[in-house]
Amino acid sequence: MNRIALGAALALLLVGIGVVWLQGRAEVERGAPPPAPSTARPEGLPSADVAGLEGPAPPVASELSREQQRFFRYDRDRDLRITRNEMLSTRTNAFRDLDKDGNNLLTFEEWAVTTVERFDQADADRNGELNQKEFATTAPKPGATPACRC
Ligand SMILES: [Ca+2]
Ligand SMILES: [Ca+2]
Ligand SMILES: [Ca+2]
C-alpha cells in the first residue's frame, strides 16, 4: 500500500514539475522578441510576366453633356431646379459693372457707358463734339468681333 501511495505521490510530483516547466517555457516564449525580418533582398529589379494580362480600367468621371453643363451653370444650389433668381443671377455681374454708382438703378449714361467712353476717348480736343477726324477713331478695328448684345 505504501508503494502505491509513494508511486502516486511521485506521479503527482512529476506532473506538477511538468506543468511548472511548461508554464515557464510559455512565459519565456511570450516575452521573446519577434523574429527579425529577413534582410535578404532579391537581386535585380522586380519583374513579372504580364503578357496577355490586362488590369482594371482606371476610374473616369463621366462627362456632362453640353446641355447638362448649361443647366448647372444656372442651377447654383444644385437642387436640379432653376429658380428665376438663379436664371437672372448670371446677369448680376454685368449689371454691377454697368451700375457705376452702385445704386441698383441704371441711368442712360450708365447703360450707354461703352458709347460714352468711346465718345470721350475720341473727343481729343474736349469740346463735346466729334469732327470727322475724331469720329474716324471710333471705327471698329478690322477683325474685331462685336461685343455681346445680350
Ligand atoms: Ca436651383
Ligand atoms: Ca446707377
Ligand atoms: Ca472734339
PDB file of C-alpha atoms and ligand atoms in Angstrom:
ATOM      1  CA  MET A   1       0.000   0.000   0.000  1.00  0.00           C
ATOM      2  CA  ASN A   2       2.865   2.370   0.741  1.00  0.00           C
ATOM      3  CA  ARG A   3       4.337   1.655  -2.646  1.00  0.00           C
ATOM      4  CA  ILE A   4       1.149   2.596  -4.377  1.00  0.00           C
ATOM      5  CA  ALA A   5       0.854   5.797  -2.373  1.00  0.00           C
ATOM      6  CA  LEU A   6       4.516   6.599  -2.965  1.00  0.00           C
ATOM      7  CA  GLY A   7       4.115   5.904  -6.692  1.00  0.00           C
ATOM      8  CA  ALA A   8       1.018   8.114  -6.853  1.00  0.00           C
ATOM      9  CA  ALA A   9       2.801  10.888  -4.957  1.00  0.00           C
ATOM     10  CA  LEU A  10       5.775  10.626  -7.319  1.00  0.00           C
ATOM     11  CA  ALA A  11       3.476  10.683 -10.323  1.00  0.00           C
ATOM     12  CA  LEU A  12       1.716  13.811  -8.978  1.00  0.00           C
ATOM     13  CA  LEU A  13       5.094  15.423  -8.281  1.00  0.00           C
ATOM     14  CA  LEU A  14       6.281  14.702 -11.821  1.00  0.00           C
ATOM     15  CA  VAL A  15       3.050  16.055 -13.292  1.00  0.00           C
ATOM     16  CA  GLY A  16       3.401  19.213 -11.135  1.00  0.00           C
ATOM     17  CA  ILE A  17       7.014  19.694 -12.249  1.00  0.00           C
ATOM     18  CA  GLY A  18       5.954  19.209 -15.853  1.00  0.00           C
ATOM     19  CA  VAL A  19       3.175  21.817 -15.553  1.00  0.00           C
ATOM     20  CA  VAL A  20       5.505  24.347 -13.921  1.00  0.00           C
ATOM     21  CA  TRP A  21       8.146  23.705 -16.589  1.00  0.00           C
ATOM     22  CA  LEU A  22       5.645  24.158 -19.424  1.00  0.00           C
ATOM     23  CA  GLN A  23       4.305  27.389 -17.906  1.00  0.00           C
ATOM     24  CA  GLY A  24       7.789  28.772 -17.502  1.00  0.00           C
ATOM     25  CA  ARG A  25       8.642  27.921 -21.078  1.00  0.00           C
ATOM     26  CA  ALA A  26       5.445  29.599 -22.291  1.00  0.00           C
ATOM     27  CA  GLU A  27       6.386  32.757 -20.337  1.00  0.00           C
ATOM     28  CA  VAL A  28       9.822  32.797 -21.901  1.00  0.00           C
ATOM     29  CA  GLU A  29       8.415  32.400 -25.407  1.00  0.00           C
ATOM     30  CA  ARG A  30       5.798  35.114 -24.812  1.00  0.00           C
ATOM     31  CA  GLY A  31       8.473  37.609 -23.711  1.00  0.00           C
ATOM     32  CA  ALA A  32      10.828  36.755 -26.529  1.00  0.00           C
ATOM     33  CA  PRO A  33      11.352  39.435 -29.196  1.00  0.00           C
ATOM     34  CA  PRO A  34       9.703  38.823 -32.538  1.00  0.00           C
ATOM     35  CA  PRO A  35      11.866  37.144 -35.086  1.00  0.00           C
ATOM     36  CA  ALA A  36      13.993  39.571 -37.072  1.00  0.00           C
ATOM     37  CA  PRO A  37      12.636  40.266 -40.534  1.00  0.00           C
ATOM     38  CA  SER A  38      14.544  38.744 -43.322  1.00  0.00           C
ATOM     39  CA  THR A  39      17.044  41.218 -44.671  1.00  0.00           C
ATOM     40  CA  ALA A  40      17.748  39.188 -47.732  1.00  0.00           C
ATOM     41  CA  ARG A  41      16.564  41.032 -50.832  1.00  0.00           C
ATOM     42  CA  PRO A  42      16.043  39.518 -54.196  1.00  0.00           C
ATOM     43  CA  GLU A  43      18.646  40.617 -56.662  1.00  0.00           C
ATOM     44  CA  GLY A  44      17.688  42.715 -59.683  1.00  0.00           C
ATOM     45  CA  LEU A  45      14.509  44.652 -60.338  1.00  0.00           C
ATOM     46  CA  PRO A  46      11.174  43.047 -59.647  1.00  0.00           C
ATOM     47  CA  SER A  47       9.601  41.698 -62.734  1.00  0.00           C
ATOM     48  CA  ALA A  48       6.541  39.749 -63.722  1.00  0.00           C
ATOM     49  CA  ASP A  49       5.297  38.138 -66.856  1.00  0.00           C
ATOM     50  CA  VAL A  50       2.258  40.272 -67.720  1.00  0.00           C
ATOM     51  CA  ALA A  51       1.934  39.332 -71.348  1.00  0.00           C
ATOM     52  CA  GLY A  52      -1.716  38.801 -72.122  1.00  0.00           C
ATOM     53  CA  LEU A  53      -2.889  40.244 -68.818  1.00  0.00           C
ATOM     54  CA  GLU A  54      -4.982  43.379 -68.561  1.00  0.00           C
ATOM     55  CA  GLY A  55      -5.699  45.317 -65.373  1.00  0.00           C
ATOM     56  CA  PRO A  56      -8.934  47.030 -64.485  1.00  0.00           C
ATOM     57  CA  ALA A  57      -9.576  50.330 -66.203  1.00  0.00           C
ATOM     58  CA  PRO A  58      -8.862  53.399 -64.062  1.00  0.00           C
ATOM     59  CA  PRO A  59     -11.923  55.282 -62.836  1.00  0.00           C
ATOM     60  CA  VAL A  60     -13.119  58.044 -65.127  1.00  0.00           C
ATOM     61  CA  ALA A  61     -15.625  60.748 -64.265  1.00  0.00           C
ATOM     62  CA  SER A  62     -18.452  60.861 -66.725  1.00  0.00           C
ATOM     63  CA  GLU A  63     -18.552  63.882 -68.946  1.00  0.00           C
ATOM     64  CA  LEU A  64     -21.522  66.142 -68.603  1.00  0.00           C
ATOM     65  CA  SER A  65     -23.381  66.766 -71.780  1.00  0.00           C
ATOM     66  CA  ARG A  66     -23.324  70.250 -73.165  1.00  0.00           C
ATOM     67  CA  GLU A  67     -26.919  70.739 -72.034  1.00  0.00           C
ATOM     68  CA  GLN A  68     -26.112  69.471 -68.511  1.00  0.00           C
ATOM     69  CA  GLN A  69     -23.214  71.908 -68.290  1.00  0.00           C
ATOM     70  CA  ARG A  70     -25.506  74.728 -69.359  1.00  0.00           C
ATOM     71  CA  PHE A  71     -28.115  73.626 -66.797  1.00  0.00           C
ATOM     72  CA  PHE A  72     -25.640  73.518 -63.904  1.00  0.00           C
ATOM     73  CA  ARG A  73     -24.253  76.914 -64.858  1.00  0.00           C
ATOM     74  CA  TYR A  74     -27.639  78.306 -63.756  1.00  0.00           C
ATOM     75  CA  ASP A  75     -28.538  75.789 -61.002  1.00  0.00           C
ATOM     76  CA  ARG A  76     -26.304  77.362 -58.359  1.00  0.00           C
ATOM     77  CA  ASP A  77     -27.615  75.316 -55.393  1.00  0.00           C
ATOM     78  CA  ARG A  78     -27.614  72.019 -57.345  1.00  0.00           C
ATOM     79  CA  ASP A  79     -31.213  71.155 -56.477  1.00  0.00           C
ATOM     80  CA  LEU A  80     -31.895  70.298 -60.117  1.00  0.00           C
ATOM     81  CA  ARG A  81     -34.314  73.191 -60.471  1.00  0.00           C
ATOM     82  CA  ILE A  82     -33.602  76.641 -61.750  1.00  0.00           C
ATOM     83  CA  THR A  83     -35.333  79.450 -59.934  1.00  0.00           C
ATOM     84  CA  ARG A  84     -35.946  82.842 -61.515  1.00  0.00           C
ATOM     85  CA  ASN A  85     -33.227  84.342 -59.313  1.00  0.00           C
ATOM     86  CA  GLU A  86     -30.766  81.643 -60.375  1.00  0.00           C
ATOM     87  CA  MET A  87     -31.585  82.315 -64.021  1.00  0.00           C
ATOM     88  CA  LEU A  88     -31.149  86.054 -63.584  1.00  0.00           C
ATOM     89  CA  SER A  89     -28.088  85.781 -61.335  1.00  0.00           C
ATOM     90  CA  THR A  90     -25.878  85.194 -64.340  1.00  0.00           C
ATOM     91  CA  ARG A  91     -26.620  88.776 -65.372  1.00  0.00           C
ATOM     92  CA  THR A  92     -25.765  90.281 -61.981  1.00  0.00           C
ATOM     93  CA  ASN A  93     -22.083  90.860 -62.648  1.00  0.00           C
ATOM     94  CA  ALA A  94     -22.807  92.550 -65.956  1.00  0.00           C
ATOM     95  CA  PHE A  95     -25.387  94.763 -64.236  1.00  0.00           C
ATOM     96  CA  ARG A  96     -22.969  95.635 -61.411  1.00  0.00           C
ATOM     97  CA  ASP A  97     -20.336  96.548 -63.971  1.00  0.00           C
ATOM     98  CA  LEU A  98     -22.729  98.992 -65.622  1.00  0.00           C
ATOM     99  CA  ASP A  99     -24.109 100.412 -62.345  1.00  0.00           C
ATOM    100  CA  LYS A 100     -21.110 102.627 -61.683  1.00  0.00           C
ATOM    101  CA  ASP A 101     -22.577 104.421 -58.652  1.00  0.00           C
ATOM    102  CA  GLY A 102     -23.903 101.167 -57.125  1.00  0.00           C
ATOM    103  CA  ASN A 103     -27.472 102.425 -56.549  1.00  0.00           C
ATOM    104  CA  ASN A 104     -29.072  99.440 -58.351  1.00  0.00           C
ATOM    105  CA  LEU A 105     -30.517 101.808 -60.940  1.00  0.00           C
ATOM    106  CA  LEU A 106     -29.145 102.224 -64.429  1.00  0.00           C
ATOM    107  CA  THR A 107     -29.183 105.694 -65.822  1.00  0.00           C
ATOM    108  CA  PHE A 108     -28.942 106.167 -69.542  1.00  0.00           C
ATOM    109  CA  GLU A 109     -25.338 107.271 -69.111  1.00  0.00           C
ATOM    110  CA  GLU A 110     -24.516 104.086 -67.182  1.00  0.00           C
ATOM    111  CA  TRP A 111     -26.312 101.856 -69.684  1.00  0.00           C
ATOM    112  CA  ALA A 112     -24.571 103.514 -72.642  1.00  0.00           C
ATOM    113  CA  VAL A 113     -21.197 103.546 -70.897  1.00  0.00           C
ATOM    114  CA  THR A 114     -19.385 101.913 -73.799  1.00  0.00           C
ATOM    115  CA  THR A 115     -20.563 104.566 -76.215  1.00  0.00           C
ATOM    116  CA  VAL A 116     -19.944 107.333 -73.671  1.00  0.00           C
ATOM    117  CA  GLU A 117     -16.385 106.145 -73.128  1.00  0.00           C
ATOM    118  CA  ARG A 118     -15.820 105.794 -76.852  1.00  0.00           C
ATOM    119  CA  PHE A 119     -17.055 109.364 -77.402  1.00  0.00           C
ATOM    120  CA  ASP A 120     -14.896 110.726 -74.585  1.00  0.00           C
ATOM    121  CA  GLN A 121     -11.814 108.948 -75.946  1.00  0.00           C
ATOM    122  CA  ALA A 122     -12.467 110.209 -79.456  1.00  0.00           C
ATOM    123  CA  ASP A 123     -13.112 113.824 -78.389  1.00  0.00           C
ATOM    124  CA  ALA A 124      -9.441 114.736 -78.403  1.00  0.00           C
ATOM    125  CA  ASP A 125      -9.983 118.495 -78.019  1.00  0.00           C
ATOM    126  CA  ARG A 126     -12.624 118.022 -75.285  1.00  0.00           C
ATOM    127  CA  ASN A 127     -15.132 120.376 -76.948  1.00  0.00           C
ATOM    128  CA  GLY A 128     -18.069 117.941 -76.609  1.00  0.00           C
ATOM    129  CA  GLU A 129     -18.269 117.268 -80.345  1.00  0.00           C
ATOM    130  CA  LEU A 130     -16.534 114.936 -82.756  1.00  0.00           C
ATOM    131  CA  ASN A 131     -15.195 116.258 -86.019  1.00  0.00           C
ATOM    132  CA  GLN A 132     -14.651 113.823 -88.881  1.00  0.00           C
ATOM    133  CA  LYS A 133     -11.062 113.095 -87.873  1.00  0.00           C
ATOM    134  CA  GLU A 134     -12.079 112.403 -84.262  1.00  0.00           C
ATOM    135  CA  PHE A 135     -15.063 110.286 -85.376  1.00  0.00           C
ATOM    136  CA  ALA A 136     -12.801 108.177 -87.606  1.00  0.00           C
ATOM    137  CA  THR A 137     -11.008 106.957 -84.484  1.00  0.00           C
ATOM    138  CA  THR A 138     -14.235 105.261 -83.328  1.00  0.00           C
ATOM    139  CA  ALA A 139     -14.307 102.871 -86.297  1.00  0.00           C
ATOM    140  CA  PRO A 140     -14.149  99.212 -85.242  1.00  0.00           C
ATOM    141  CA  LYS A 141     -10.755  97.612 -85.610  1.00  0.00           C
ATOM    142  CA  PRO A 142     -10.513  95.217 -88.561  1.00  0.00           C
ATOM    143  CA  GLY A 143     -11.170  91.672 -87.405  1.00  0.00           C
ATOM    144  CA  ALA A 144     -12.633  92.798 -84.088  1.00  0.00           C
ATOM    145  CA  THR A 145     -15.734  90.900 -83.032  1.00  0.00           C
ATOM    146  CA  PRO A 146     -18.657  92.978 -81.894  1.00  0.00           C
ATOM    147  CA  ALA A 147     -19.432  92.953 -78.195  1.00  0.00           C
ATOM    148  CA  CYS A 148     -22.224  90.696 -76.992  1.00  0.00           C
ATOM    149  CA  ARG A 149     -25.609  92.377 -77.202  1.00  0.00           C
ATOM    150  CA  CYS A 150     -27.244  90.032 -74.721  1.00  0.00           C
TER     151      CYS A 150
HETATM  152 CA    CA B   1     -31.514  75.513 -58.133  1.00  0.00          CA
HETATM  153 CA    CA B   2     -26.642 103.598 -61.051  1.00  0.00          CA
HETATM  154 CA    CA B   3     -13.946 117.308 -80.406  1.00  0.00          CA
END
